Coordinates of C-alpha atoms in Angstrom, one line a residue:
M1284 CA 0.0 0.0 0.0
S1285 CA 1.4 3.4 -0.9
A1286 CA 1.9 5.8 1.8
A1287 CA -0.5 8.8 2.1
L1288 CA 0.4 12.4 2.6
Y1289 CA -1.9 15.0 4.1
V1290 CA -1.4 18.4 2.4
T1291 CA -2.9 21.6 3.7
R1292 CA -5.2 23.0 1.1
I1293 CA -4.1 26.2 -0.5
R1294 CA -6.5 28.3 -2.5
F1295 CA -5.0 30.9 -4.9
C1296 CA -6.4 34.3 -5.1
H1297 CA -5.4 37.7 -6.5
E1298 CA -4.3 40.6 -4.3
E1299 CA -7.0 42.9 -5.8
D1300 CA -9.7 40.4 -4.6
V1301 CA -8.7 40.8 -1.0
K1302 CA -9.0 44.1 0.9
D1303 CA -7.2 44.9 4.1
S1304 CA -10.4 45.8 5.8
D1305 CA -11.9 42.5 4.9
L1306 CA -9.0 40.6 6.3
L1307 CA -9.1 42.5 9.6
K1308 CA -12.8 42.4 10.1
T1309 CA -13.4 38.7 9.3
S1310 CA -12.6 36.1 11.8
I1311 CA -11.1 32.8 10.8
T1312 CA -12.1 29.6 12.4
P1313 CA -9.3 27.2 13.2
R1314 CA -9.0 24.1 10.9
P1315 CA -10.9 21.1 12.4
Q1316 CA -8.8 18.1 13.1
P1317 CA -9.7 14.7 11.5
S1318 CA -11.7 12.4 13.8
T1319 CA -10.5 8.9 14.7
H1320 CA -14.0 7.4 15.4
P1321 CA -15.5 5.7 12.4
E1322 CA -19.0 7.3 12.8
Q1323 CA -17.5 10.7 13.4
R1324 CA -15.2 10.2 10.4
A1325 CA -18.2 9.3 8.2
E1326 CA -20.1 12.3 9.5
S1327 CA -17.1 14.5 8.9
S1328 CA -16.8 13.2 5.4
A1329 CA -20.4 14.0 4.6
D1330 CA -20.0 17.5 6.1
G1331 CA -16.9 17.9 4.1
K1332 CA -18.7 17.2 0.8
K1333 CA -21.4 19.6 1.8
G1334 CA -18.9 22.2 2.7
Q1335 CA -17.1 21.6 -0.6
E1336 CA -20.3 22.2 -2.6
E1337 CA -21.0 25.4 -0.6
L1338 CA -17.4 26.7 -1.1
E1339 CA -17.4 26.0 -4.8
A1340 CA -20.7 27.7 -5.4
P1341 CA -20.5 31.4 -6.2
P1342 CA -21.3 33.7 -3.4
S1343 CA -24.9 34.9 -3.3
S1344 CA -24.4 38.3 -1.5
P1345 CA -21.6 40.8 -1.0
T1346 CA -21.3 39.8 2.6
E1347 CA -21.0 36.2 1.7
E1348 CA -18.5 37.1 -1.0
T1349 CA -16.3 38.8 1.5
S1350 CA -16.4 35.8 3.8
Y1351 CA -15.8 33.4 0.9
K1352 CA -12.7 35.3 -0.3
T1353 CA -11.3 35.9 3.2
S1354 CA -11.6 32.3 4.3
Y1355 CA -8.8 31.4 1.9
A1356 CA -6.8 34.7 2.1
Y1357 CA -4.9 33.8 5.3
S1358 CA -3.6 30.5 3.8
V1359 CA -2.2 32.3 0.7
L1360 CA -0.9 35.6 2.1
T1361 CA 2.6 34.3 1.7
L1362 CA 2.0 34.2 -2.1
L1363 CA 0.8 37.8 -2.4
D1364 CA 2.9 40.4 -4.2
E1365 CA 5.6 41.7 -1.8
A1366 CA 6.0 44.8 -3.9
T1367 CA 3.2 46.3 -1.9
S1368 CA 5.7 46.5 1.0
R1369 CA 2.8 45.6 3.4
E1370 CA 3.7 43.4 6.3
L1371 CA 2.0 40.1 5.5
V1372 CA -0.1 38.5 8.2
Y1373 CA -0.1 34.7 8.8
G1374 CA -3.3 32.9 9.8
P1375 CA -3.6 29.8 11.9
L1376 CA -3.9 27.6 8.7
N1377 CA -0.2 28.2 8.0
F1378 CA 1.5 27.6 11.3
V1379 CA -0.4 24.8 13.1
T1380 CA 2.3 22.4 14.1
P1381 CA 2.8 20.0 17.0
K1382 CA 4.6 21.4 20.0
G1383 CA 8.4 21.2 19.7
R1384 CA 8.3 20.4 15.9
N1385 CA 10.2 22.6 13.4
L1386 CA 7.9 24.8 11.2
N1387 CA 9.2 23.2 8.1
E1388 CA 8.9 19.6 9.3
S1389 CA 6.0 17.4 8.2
Q1390 CA 3.5 16.4 10.9
F1391 CA 3.4 12.8 9.6
P1392 CA 6.2 10.3 9.3
N1393 CA 7.6 9.6 5.8
T1394 CA 5.7 12.5 4.2
I1395 CA 6.4 15.7 2.4
A1396 CA 5.7 19.1 4.0
E1397 CA 3.4 21.3 2.0
S1398 CA 6.0 24.0 2.0
D1399 CA 8.3 21.7 0.1
L1400 CA 5.8 21.2 -2.7
P1401 CA 6.5 23.3 -5.8
M1402 CA 4.0 25.8 -6.9
D1403 CA 3.0 23.8 -10.0
I1404 CA 1.9 20.9 -7.8
M1405 CA -0.2 22.8 -5.3
P1406 CA -3.1 23.8 -7.6
R1407 CA -3.9 20.1 -8.2
H1408 CA -4.7 19.6 -4.6
T1409 CA -7.3 22.4 -4.3
A1410 CA -10.4 20.9 -5.9
S1411 CA -11.8 18.4 -3.4
F1412 CA -11.8 18.5 0.4
P1413 CA -11.8 22.1 1.8
Y1414 CA -9.2 21.6 4.5
Q1415 CA -7.1 18.5 3.6
D1416 CA -6.3 16.5 0.5
I1417 CA -4.8 13.1 0.3
V1418 CA -1.9 12.9 -2.0
D1419 CA -0.2 9.8 -3.2
Q1420 CA 3.4 10.2 -2.0
S1421 CA 4.9 7.8 -4.6
R1422 CA 3.4 10.1 -7.4
D1423 CA 4.3 13.5 -6.1
R1424 CA 7.6 13.0 -4.3
A1425 CA 9.2 12.4 -7.7
L1426 CA 7.9 15.9 -8.8
V1427 CA 9.6 17.7 -5.9
P1428 CA 13.0 19.1 -7.1
P1429 CA 16.1 18.0 -5.1
V1430 CA 16.6 21.6 -4.0
H1431 CA 13.5 21.3 -1.8
H1432 CA 15.4 18.7 0.3
L1433 CA 18.3 21.0 1.2
P1434 CA 18.5 22.1 4.8
P1435 CA 17.7 25.7 5.6
E1436 CA 21.4 26.5 6.4
I1437 CA 22.5 25.5 2.8
L1438 CA 19.6 27.4 1.3
G1439 CA 20.7 30.5 3.3
I1440 CA 24.2 30.3 1.9
I1441 CA 22.8 30.0 -1.7
F1442 CA 20.4 32.9 -1.2
A1443 CA 23.3 35.0 0.1
M1444 CA 25.2 34.5 -3.2
F1445 CA 22.6 36.6 -5.0
N1446 CA 24.1 39.7 -3.5
D1447 CA 27.1 40.0 -5.9
P1448 CA 28.7 43.4 -5.6
D1449 CA 30.1 43.1 -9.1
D1450 CA 26.6 42.4 -10.6
P1451 CA 24.1 44.7 -8.8
Q1452 CA 20.4 43.7 -9.0
W1453 CA 18.6 47.0 -9.4
L1454 CA 15.5 47.5 -7.3
Q1455 CA 12.6 47.9 -9.7
P1456 CA 9.1 49.2 -8.9
S1457 CA 7.5 46.5 -11.1
D1458 CA 7.4 42.7 -11.1
A1459 CA 9.2 42.5 -14.5
E1460 CA 12.7 42.6 -13.0
M1461 CA 12.3 41.7 -9.4
A1462 CA 15.1 41.7 -6.9
P1463 CA 16.4 38.2 -6.0
A1464 CA 15.4 38.5 -2.3
L1465 CA 11.8 39.1 -3.4
V1466 CA 11.8 36.3 -5.9
V1467 CA 13.1 33.9 -3.2
S1468 CA 10.5 34.9 -0.6
R1469 CA 7.7 34.3 -3.1
T1470 CA 8.7 30.9 -4.3
C1471 CA 7.2 28.8 -1.5
R1472 CA 6.5 29.1 2.2
R1473 CA 9.7 27.3 3.3
W1474 CA 11.9 29.6 1.2
R1475 CA 10.0 32.6 2.5
A1476 CA 10.7 31.5 6.1
V1477 CA 14.4 31.0 5.3
S1478 CA 14.7 34.4 3.6
L1479 CA 12.9 36.3 6.4
S1480 CA 15.3 34.7 8.9
L1481 CA 18.3 36.0 7.0
P1482 CA 18.7 39.8 7.2
S1483 CA 21.8 39.5 5.1
I1484 CA 20.0 38.9 1.8
W1485 CA 18.0 42.1 2.4
S1486 CA 21.0 44.2 3.1
S1487 CA 22.1 45.0 -0.4
L1488 CA 20.2 47.8 -2.1
A1489 CA 21.0 49.0 -5.7
I1490 CA 18.7 51.8 -6.8
R1491 CA 18.9 53.7 -10.1
F1492 CA 17.0 56.9 -10.0
M1493 CA 15.3 57.0 -13.4
E1494 CA 12.4 59.0 -14.9
W1495 CA 9.7 56.9 -13.4
S1496 CA 6.1 57.9 -12.8
L1497 CA 4.9 59.1 -9.4
P1498 CA 3.1 55.8 -8.7
D1499 CA 6.3 53.8 -9.6
Y1500 CA 8.3 56.0 -7.2
R1501 CA 5.8 55.4 -4.5
Q1502 CA 6.2 51.7 -5.0
L1503 CA 9.9 52.1 -4.9
I1504 CA 9.7 54.0 -1.6
L1505 CA 7.8 51.1 -0.1
L1506 CA 10.2 48.6 -1.4
T1507 CA 13.1 50.5 0.1
R1508 CA 11.4 50.6 3.5
L1509 CA 10.7 46.9 3.2
F1510 CA 14.4 46.1 2.5
A1511 CA 15.6 48.4 5.3
D1512 CA 13.3 46.9 7.8
R1513 CA 14.0 43.3 6.9
S1514 CA 17.8 43.9 7.0
Q1515 CA 17.3 44.7 10.7
T1516 CA 20.7 45.6 12.1
H1517 CA 22.8 43.9 9.5
P1518 CA 25.4 46.0 7.7
L1519 CA 24.1 47.6 4.5
N1520 CA 25.7 47.7 1.0
L1521 CA 24.3 50.6 -1.0
N1522 CA 24.6 51.4 -4.7
L1523 CA 22.9 54.6 -5.8
D1524 CA 23.0 55.8 -9.4
F1525 CA 21.9 59.4 -9.8
D1526 CA 22.4 59.5 -13.6
G1527 CA 20.3 62.3 -15.1
L1528 CA 19.6 64.0 -11.8
F1529 CA 21.3 67.4 -11.5
S1530 CA 19.5 68.3 -8.3
L1531 CA 16.8 67.2 -5.8
N1532 CA 14.9 70.5 -5.6
E1533 CA 11.9 69.1 -7.4
R1534 CA 12.2 65.5 -6.1
N1535 CA 10.7 65.9 -2.6
D1536 CA 8.0 63.4 -3.3
T1537 CA 10.0 60.8 -5.2
V1538 CA 13.8 60.6 -4.7
V1539 CA 14.1 62.4 -1.3
P1540 CA 11.8 59.9 0.6
I1541 CA 14.0 57.0 -0.6
L1542 CA 17.2 58.8 0.5
R1543 CA 15.6 59.8 3.8
T1544 CA 14.9 56.1 4.5
L1545 CA 18.4 55.1 3.8
V1546 CA 19.9 58.0 5.8
Q1547 CA 17.9 56.9 8.8
H1548 CA 19.9 53.6 8.7
S1549 CA 23.3 55.3 8.1
K1550 CA 24.8 53.6 11.2
Q1551 CA 24.4 50.3 9.2
W1552 CA 26.2 51.6 6.1
L1553 CA 29.2 49.3 5.4
T1554 CA 29.9 50.0 1.7
V1555 CA 28.5 52.9 -0.3
Q1556 CA 28.7 53.7 -4.0
F1557 CA 27.4 57.0 -5.5
D1558 CA 27.4 57.1 -9.3
S1559 CA 27.0 60.3 -11.4
V1560 CA 26.4 62.4 -8.3
T1561 CA 26.5 66.2 -8.7
P1562 CA 27.4 68.9 -6.1
A1563 CA 23.7 70.0 -6.1
V1564 CA 22.6 66.5 -5.1
M1565 CA 25.2 66.0 -2.4
S1566 CA 24.5 69.4 -0.9
H1567 CA 20.8 68.6 -0.4
P1568 CA 19.7 68.7 3.3
V1569 CA 18.6 65.1 3.2
F1570 CA 22.3 64.0 3.5
I1571 CA 23.2 66.2 6.4
P1572 CA 22.3 63.6 9.1
I1573 CA 25.0 61.1 7.9
S1574 CA 27.8 63.4 8.9
G1575 CA 29.4 61.8 12.0
H1576 CA 27.0 58.9 11.9
L1577 CA 28.9 56.3 9.8
P1578 CA 30.6 54.2 12.4
I1579 CA 31.1 51.0 10.3
L1580 CA 31.6 52.5 6.8
T1581 CA 34.7 50.8 5.4
N1582 CA 34.4 51.3 1.6
L1583 CA 33.4 54.5 -0.1
E1584 CA 33.0 54.9 -3.9
I1585 CA 32.0 58.3 -5.3
Y1586 CA 32.0 59.0 -9.1
G1587 CA 31.3 62.7 -9.4
D1588 CA 29.5 64.6 -12.1
D1589 CA 29.8 68.3 -12.6
G1590 CA 26.2 68.4 -13.9
D1591 CA 24.6 71.7 -14.9
E1592 CA 27.0 74.5 -13.9
E1593 CA 24.1 76.9 -13.5
E1594 CA 22.3 74.6 -11.2
G1595 CA 25.3 73.0 -9.5
L1596 CA 27.1 74.5 -6.5
L1597 CA 30.6 75.2 -7.8
E1598 CA 31.8 76.2 -4.3
F1599 CA 30.3 73.2 -2.5
S1600 CA 32.9 71.1 -0.7
C1601 CA 31.8 67.6 0.4
D1602 CA 32.8 66.9 4.0
L1603 CA 30.1 64.5 4.9
F1604 CA 32.6 61.6 5.1
R1605 CA 35.2 63.4 7.2
N1606 CA 34.4 61.5 10.4
C1607 CA 34.3 57.8 9.4
P1608 CA 36.4 55.9 12.0
S1609 CA 36.3 52.6 10.0
L1610 CA 36.8 54.0 6.5
T1611 CA 39.9 52.4 4.9
S1612 CA 39.1 52.2 1.2
V1613 CA 38.1 55.1 -1.2
C1614 CA 37.4 54.9 -4.9
C1615 CA 36.5 58.2 -6.6
K1616 CA 36.3 60.1 -9.8
P1617 CA 37.6 63.6 -8.7
S1618 CA 34.8 65.7 -10.2
G1619 CA 31.6 67.1 -9.0
P1620 CA 31.4 67.1 -5.2
F1621 CA 34.9 65.5 -5.0
A1622 CA 36.6 67.7 -7.6
V1623 CA 40.2 68.3 -6.5
S1624 CA 39.9 72.0 -7.4
R1625 CA 37.6 72.3 -4.3
T1626 CA 38.9 69.5 -2.1
N1627 CA 41.7 69.4 0.4
D1628 CA 43.3 67.1 2.8
H1629 CA 40.6 67.8 5.4
L1630 CA 37.6 66.4 3.6
L1631 CA 38.5 62.8 4.4
A1632 CA 40.5 61.3 7.2
W1633 CA 43.3 60.5 4.7
G1634 CA 45.6 59.2 7.4
Q1635 CA 43.5 56.1 7.9
I1636 CA 42.9 55.4 4.1
K1637 CA 44.8 52.2 3.1
S1638 CA 43.5 51.8 -0.5
L1639 CA 42.8 54.6 -3.0
D1640 CA 41.4 54.1 -6.5
I1641 CA 41.4 57.2 -8.7
Y1642 CA 39.3 57.0 -11.9
G1643 CA 39.1 59.3 -15.0
A1644 CA 41.0 62.3 -13.7
E1645 CA 43.6 64.5 -15.2
I1646 CA 47.1 63.5 -14.2
S1647 CA 47.6 66.6 -12.0
D1648 CA 44.4 65.9 -10.0
A1649 CA 45.3 62.2 -9.7
L1650 CA 48.8 63.0 -8.4
R1651 CA 47.5 65.6 -5.9
M1652 CA 44.9 63.2 -4.5
A1653 CA 47.5 60.5 -4.2
S1654 CA 49.7 62.9 -2.2
F1655 CA 46.9 63.2 0.5
G1656 CA 47.3 59.5 1.4
T1657 CA 50.2 59.5 3.8
N1658 CA 49.5 55.9 4.9
L1659 CA 48.3 54.4 1.6
E1660 CA 49.3 50.8 0.9
Q1661 CA 47.4 50.2 -2.4
L1662 CA 47.2 52.9 -5.1
T1663 CA 45.1 52.3 -8.3
I1664 CA 45.1 54.8 -11.2
N1665 CA 42.5 54.1 -13.8
N1666 CA 42.4 56.0 -17.1
C1667 CA 44.0 59.1 -15.7
G1668 CA 45.8 61.4 -18.2
G1669 CA 45.5 64.6 -20.2
G1670 CA 46.1 68.1 -18.9
S1671 CA 49.4 69.4 -18.0
Y1672 CA 51.6 68.8 -14.9
T1673 CA 54.5 71.0 -14.1
G1674 CA 55.2 69.9 -10.6
G1675 CA 57.9 67.5 -9.3
C1676 CA 57.7 63.9 -8.4
I1677 CA 55.2 62.8 -5.7
S1678 CA 56.5 60.6 -3.0
V1679 CA 54.1 58.2 -1.3
P1680 CA 56.4 56.2 1.0
S1681 CA 53.9 53.7 2.3
V1682 CA 52.5 52.3 -1.0
T1683 CA 53.4 48.7 -1.6
G1684 CA 51.0 48.0 -4.5
L1685 CA 50.5 50.1 -7.7
S1686 CA 47.9 49.3 -10.4
I1687 CA 47.6 51.3 -13.6
S1688 CA 44.9 50.9 -16.2
A1689 CA 45.5 52.9 -19.4
L1690 CA 43.8 53.5 -22.8
N1691 CA 47.0 54.8 -24.3
S1692 CA 50.7 55.1 -23.6
D1693 CA 50.5 58.5 -22.0
E1694 CA 48.1 57.3 -19.3
A1695 CA 50.5 54.5 -18.4
Y1696 CA 53.7 56.6 -18.5
Y1697 CA 52.4 59.5 -16.4
A1698 CA 52.1 57.5 -13.2
L1699 CA 55.5 55.8 -13.8
E1700 CA 57.2 59.2 -14.5
Y1701 CA 56.0 61.3 -11.6
L1702 CA 55.6 58.8 -8.7
T1703 CA 58.3 57.8 -6.2
L1704 CA 57.4 54.6 -4.2
P1705 CA 60.2 53.3 -2.0
R1706 CA 58.3 50.4 -0.6
L1707 CA 56.7 49.2 -3.9
S1708 CA 56.6 45.4 -4.2
S1709 CA 53.7 44.8 -6.5
L1710 CA 53.1 46.4 -10.0
D1711 CA 50.2 45.8 -12.3
I1712 CA 49.9 47.5 -15.6
C1713 CA 46.9 46.9 -17.8
Y1714 CA 46.4 48.2 -21.4
I1715 CA 42.6 48.5 -22.1
F1716 CA 42.7 48.4 -25.9
E1717 CA 39.5 49.2 -27.8
Y1718 CA 38.6 47.6 -31.1
Y1719 CA 37.9 49.9 -34.0
D1720 CA 36.5 49.2 -37.4
D1721 CA 38.9 49.7 -40.4
E1722 CA 37.5 53.2 -41.2
E1723 CA 38.0 54.3 -37.6
E1724 CA 41.5 52.8 -37.2
E1725 CA 43.3 56.0 -38.1
E1726 CA 41.7 57.8 -35.1
D1727 CA 42.9 55.2 -32.7
E1728 CA 45.5 56.6 -30.3
G1729 CA 46.4 53.5 -28.6
W1730 CA 49.7 52.0 -27.3
D1731 CA 51.9 50.5 -30.0
D1732 CA 55.4 50.3 -28.4
W1733 CA 56.9 49.9 -25.0
D1734 CA 59.3 52.6 -23.7
E1735 CA 61.3 51.2 -20.8
Q1736 CA 62.7 54.6 -19.8
H1737 CA 59.7 55.4 -17.6
I1738 CA 59.7 52.3 -15.6
L1739 CA 63.5 52.4 -15.2
G1740 CA 63.1 55.9 -13.9
L1741 CA 60.6 54.7 -11.3
F1742 CA 63.0 52.0 -10.1
N1743 CA 65.9 54.3 -10.0
R1744 CA 64.1 57.0 -7.9
S1745 CA 62.3 54.5 -5.6
G1746 CA 65.0 51.9 -5.1
C1747 CA 62.2 49.4 -4.7
T1748 CA 62.2 45.6 -4.9
L1749 CA 59.4 44.0 -6.9
T1750 CA 58.0 40.6 -5.9
L1751 CA 54.9 40.6 -8.1
L1752 CA 54.6 41.8 -11.7
C1753 CA 51.5 41.7 -13.9
L1754 CA 51.5 43.0 -17.5
Q1755 CA 48.1 42.8 -19.2
G1756 CA 48.2 43.6 -22.9
V1757 CA 51.3 45.8 -22.6
P1758 CA 53.0 46.0 -26.0
I1759 CA 56.4 44.9 -24.8
S1760 CA 58.6 42.6 -26.9
D1761 CA 60.1 39.4 -25.7
E1762 CA 63.6 40.9 -25.5
Q1763 CA 62.4 44.0 -23.6
L1764 CA 60.6 41.7 -21.1
I1765 CA 63.7 39.6 -20.6
Q1766 CA 65.8 42.7 -19.9
L1767 CA 63.1 44.1 -17.5
L1768 CA 62.9 40.9 -15.6
C1769 CA 66.6 40.8 -15.1
L1770 CA 66.2 43.8 -12.8
M1771 CA 63.8 41.8 -10.6
P1772 CA 65.7 38.9 -9.0
A1773 CA 63.3 38.7 -6.1
L1774 CA 60.2 38.3 -8.2
S1775 CA 58.0 35.5 -7.0
S1776 CA 54.9 35.9 -9.1
L1777 CA 54.7 36.7 -12.8
S1778 CA 51.6 37.2 -14.9
I1779 CA 51.9 38.0 -18.6
F1780 CA 48.9 38.6 -20.8
E1781 CA 50.0 38.5 -24.4
S1782 CA 50.0 41.9 -26.0
G1783 CA 48.0 42.7 -29.2
R1784 CA 45.8 45.5 -30.3
Y1785 CA 43.3 42.9 -31.5
P1786 CA 42.3 39.8 -29.4
F1787 CA 42.1 37.6 -32.5
S1788 CA 45.9 37.8 -33.4
H1789 CA 47.5 34.4 -34.1
T1790 CA 51.0 35.2 -33.1
N1791 CA 52.7 36.2 -29.8
R1792 CA 54.8 39.3 -29.4
T1793 CA 55.8 38.8 -25.7
I1794 CA 55.5 35.1 -24.9
T1795 CA 57.7 33.7 -27.6
R1796 CA 60.0 30.8 -28.0
R1797 CA 62.9 33.0 -27.0
F1798 CA 61.2 34.1 -23.8
L1799 CA 60.3 30.6 -22.8
Q1800 CA 63.8 29.3 -23.5
R1801 CA 65.1 32.0 -21.2
L1802 CA 62.6 31.0 -18.5
T1803 CA 63.8 27.4 -18.6
I1804 CA 66.1 26.4 -15.8
N1805 CA 69.2 24.5 -16.9
D1806 CA 72.8 23.9 -15.8
T1807 CA 74.5 25.8 -18.6
S1808 CA 73.4 29.3 -17.6
S1809 CA 72.7 31.4 -14.5
P1810 CA 69.2 31.0 -13.1
F1811 CA 66.6 33.4 -14.4
L1812 CA 64.1 34.6 -11.8
P1813 CA 65.4 32.3 -9.1
K1814 CA 62.6 33.2 -6.6
L1815 CA 59.7 32.6 -9.0
T1816 CA 57.0 30.3 -7.6
A1817 CA 53.9 31.3 -9.5
I1818 CA 53.5 32.0 -13.2
S1819 CA 50.4 32.8 -15.3
L1820 CA 50.5 33.0 -19.1
F1821 CA 47.7 34.2 -21.4
L1822 CA 48.8 33.5 -25.0
C1823 CA 48.2 32.2 -28.4
E1824 CA 49.3 28.6 -29.1
D1825 CA 51.7 29.7 -31.9
G1826 CA 53.4 26.3 -31.9
L1827 CA 54.6 26.4 -28.3
V1828 CA 52.7 23.5 -26.6
D1829 CA 54.7 20.6 -28.1
T1830 CA 58.0 21.1 -26.3
V1831 CA 59.2 24.6 -25.4
L1832 CA 56.3 25.6 -23.2
P1833 CA 56.0 22.4 -21.1
N1834 CA 59.7 22.1 -20.8
A1835 CA 60.0 25.6 -19.4
L1836 CA 57.4 25.0 -16.8
I1837 CA 58.5 21.5 -15.8
S1838 CA 62.1 22.8 -15.4
R1839 CA 60.9 25.0 -12.6
W1840 CA 60.1 22.0 -10.5
I1841 CA 63.0 21.8 -8.0
P1842 CA 62.1 19.2 -5.4
D1843 CA 64.8 20.2 -2.9
D1844 CA 65.5 23.9 -3.1
S1845 CA 68.2 23.6 -0.3
Q1846 CA 70.5 22.1 -3.0
C1847 CA 69.8 24.9 -5.4
T1848 CA 69.4 28.6 -5.4
V1849 CA 66.2 28.3 -7.5
A1850 CA 62.7 28.2 -5.8
C1851 CA 60.3 25.4 -6.7
I1852 CA 57.3 26.3 -8.8
E1853 CA 54.0 26.1 -6.9
C1854 CA 51.4 27.5 -9.3
V1855 CA 51.0 27.3 -13.1
I1856 CA 48.1 28.9 -15.0
V1857 CA 48.1 28.7 -18.8
T1858 CA 45.2 30.2 -20.9
F1859 CA 45.0 30.1 -24.6
K1860 CA 43.2 32.9 -26.6
N1861 CA 43.2 31.6 -30.1
K1862 CA 40.3 32.8 -32.2
S1863 CA 39.7 29.3 -33.6
E1864 CA 37.9 27.2 -31.0
N1865 CA 39.5 24.0 -32.4
E1866 CA 43.0 25.5 -32.1
S1867 CA 42.4 26.3 -28.4
K1868 CA 40.8 22.9 -27.7
E1869 CA 43.7 21.1 -29.3
A1870 CA 46.3 23.2 -27.4
V1871 CA 44.6 22.3 -24.1
K1872 CA 44.4 18.7 -25.1
I1873 CA 48.1 18.5 -25.9
L1874 CA 49.4 20.6 -22.9
T1875 CA 47.3 19.0 -20.1
P1876 CA 48.9 15.5 -20.1
K1877 CA 52.4 17.1 -20.5
L1878 CA 51.9 19.0 -17.2
Q1879 CA 50.4 16.0 -15.4
F1880 CA 53.8 15.4 -13.7
L1881 CA 53.5 18.8 -12.0
R1882 CA 50.0 18.0 -10.8
E1883 CA 51.2 14.7 -9.3
Q1884 CA 53.9 16.6 -7.4
G1885 CA 51.4 18.9 -5.8
V1886 CA 51.7 21.9 -8.1
W1887 CA 48.5 23.9 -8.7
V1888 CA 48.1 23.5 -12.5
T1889 CA 45.3 25.1 -14.6
V1890 CA 45.2 24.8 -18.4
D1891 CA 42.2 26.5 -20.0
R1892 CA 41.0 28.5 -23.0
V1893 CA 38.9 31.5 -23.7
K1894 CA 36.5 32.0 -26.5
F1895 CA 36.0 35.5 -28.0
V1896 CA 32.5 36.2 -29.2
A1897 CA 32.1 38.8 -31.9
E1898 CA 29.4 41.5 -31.5
D1899 CA 27.3 40.1 -34.3
E1900 CA 27.3 36.7 -32.6
E1901 CA 26.2 38.2 -29.3
S1902 CA 23.2 39.9 -30.9

């Protein structure tokens, strides 16, 4: 005999069919329990059929209609649209469980809890008995996805992964693009209970202030309050995009209420990102309460926008983040409220800043802002160039890591030419090349050749010792790279991304046969990069996988470094970028078994490929 499963009956209804006043005025009778006496059970069955006929019949009066709709409202309130931001009320039909039993556990042995049933199964159990249906377990258990058998702790970890800071899920006033936290809480009763017990999944808010209608903004206001309330006291991660808003003077009934809700929770702000924010926006009184009330703020990102000069406040100086005792990381575009022309070393507690990322500034502004950080450890300069700089070199003695991203050679050389970094140990230079059509190629002012004089000047001024070097797309030749690496005997980690203005090139300029032969350890020459323990290569196959590439990598395996001055390799990463998918697959297929020896010796080995997708293929 197949086992039977009692499933609480759930009737679906629409939100517009149920009024708040009806729900509050109508009382709900607790669900009757099934009788164990035969006569009582028969009587109950007869009453049940009668009750079913009455419930399926259409209501005969407005009063009866209200009672009819409300009798099922409490059992389905968890399925209503959360975008209303109304605190949902749970009736007795949802939470009747034996004493001491977990809410999500079934009341019967060897059965499935109703909260574990997928939504597409539930409607099939709503057409017979008004309170309970008997479901054949052998038929419906197979329809329950395995994810419904995961413990709540695992579900919580999975739900927390939705809050990816690199891929913000913008809060929308409509159901078309719903935030992950809302989607999870509407899937089933069990997932809702798990999501409501985890304030962390409600603690990331990404809001883009667009030209929405007033009703949409009112909906967004309610959603913001909902997220803020459900996050409880958990640290908040905010991402606010003000693109298109030059001021808040005419936004008192739309944008300002949202900001006011967030400001009220400023003591929970952990990371904050403001995009396209103008001086007129930052000077609005709604932001005044955050000054001195950001005790746990650790990461601040502000990308300023000058906006409309007539409407903006050119003399405004943003000092709202001056008193942030936990702030250690700042990323900014020095324009708008953070323009260097109207900032000074008193607008932030620069002495406590450990990481500074400057984006899209003139070189003079970038260097001046870098000089504020007396205790900086990591300095990142992204796309900073242009303008004129007539000052001397800027010394930042505490910086140990320098990252440069450039669209052309000038942006890369400026930082190398004017900075003095005595403690520098990590250098990362990235060339962000842009692909142009043939007719636009003449206008491309990219980076064609490597001039070593600038980096040699940095080394001579600083007297630093590099242990990590990463060159991504830098147009340096194999011979130039060999000469440069000869100046870094203490280098322990090397990452080379093959240069090339176009990603589909079939030949290597940097990672060539000559470079790999020099990288090989042998007894006939002095060791090259004797401290190297990690190497990452991003290259075209170019006929290297048969012998020269695996030989160079395997030669770095020194089982007993006490007998040799060369360190043993610990990590190898090789990625092929050939345009032809077959070429990349073949290269991976050939190289992988050749490096199996290193894997067996405990070296971390990764051999992979990337596929470039043309724009016409993406569309």
